[in-house]
Amino acid sequence: MIRVEKVHKSFGALDVLKGVSIDVDKGEAVVLIGPSGSGKSTLLQCINGLEPIQRGRIEVDGTDVFAPQTDLNLLRRRIGIVFQQYNVFPHLTALANVTLALRKVLGKGRAEAEAVAMRQLERVGLGDKSHCYPGTLSGGQGQRLAIARALAMEPEYMLLDEITSALDPELVGEVLTVLRDLRADGMTMLIVTHEMDFARDVADRLAFFDDGIIVEAGPPVELFDFPKTERLQLFLRRLARQGT
């Protein structure tokens, strides 16, 4: 499991996370919602060790992410992360993008790496795009390529950071379909999203962030249909107005 205990994170004088605690069990999909700037994306980067923390503790299957003896590169093999800007290599084909880490990090031979890569490209619906360059792909296809690249490392956990927010609305659905399939396969996921219908559909639990803290957490039906705090009620009302 992923365990986050009383984590504090600041950038200079700006406190971004103010004592956040949350657990993610194996096979669970936990979705983080809340206004922009509330600390959701920063939390994912801390879990993967990309950002240091000032106080608290983050464990992945009992391993302290920030302990001096922890091999972060080894730990990150088990924690796939995909960002809003998917950052694939533009000079490499889709197949080469996926095989790169398999060969350089895991030491797989070309044939084995390409077989793994093709399985993941087909998994995300890009089997026929293996020899295409990212510049020829749509935004949704590029994001699916980034997911395939992460999945090829066979992670136990996936951290997904607003991966649809930079896409045109008509491309969002194809990426969310991939995430639904991952959920059905039992992948453990921590997802930051502004897609509320998707959050309601996929999440085992929701956590509502605001100003660096988790204001409410629980099953989607509780938070969406019976919000307890005035702050979450206001957030949902604003979303409803924007949707009209």
C-alpha angles and dihedrals in degrees: 000000000000112000123190115186124189093321120187122191128174138174104214107303093347113099107208102168117033108190101319118185125182138143128211115198125209111278093016128126112211117184124202117209133175142102122314113275095028095119103262098123092041090057092056091051091050092051090054091046093245091122124037121230129225098213139001133042137273120195131184111196089337096311114125104230093210101039111125091239095052115111100220094190090056092045092050091059086071095046116062116197129191122188136207088254099050095204101204117170108267095203093056129073120244089259093049091048090057097041096048098083092037090060101034100038105026096031096230120162120249096259095048093044092050092049091053091045093051091051090054094043089052090047090060095040098258101108091118092050098057095116096041123106119235092248090066094051127089119245091258092050090049091053091048088051089055090051091050090050091053093045092051089071088060096234122192091215134034124206111196118190114198090305094171100044095090094049130097110255094251090058097050095079096060092055093045089052089059091051091049089053091050089050090051089051090056099251113165106236139180107195132189110200145152091205100106097182089054091047091052091048101045109027124098086192137009128210118198113210126199129166095347099311137088104248097182136001133181145092115336094247091057096049097040100039103027108026111180102198128067090227094059091043089055092047092052093046090053091050091050091052091049090052094056 
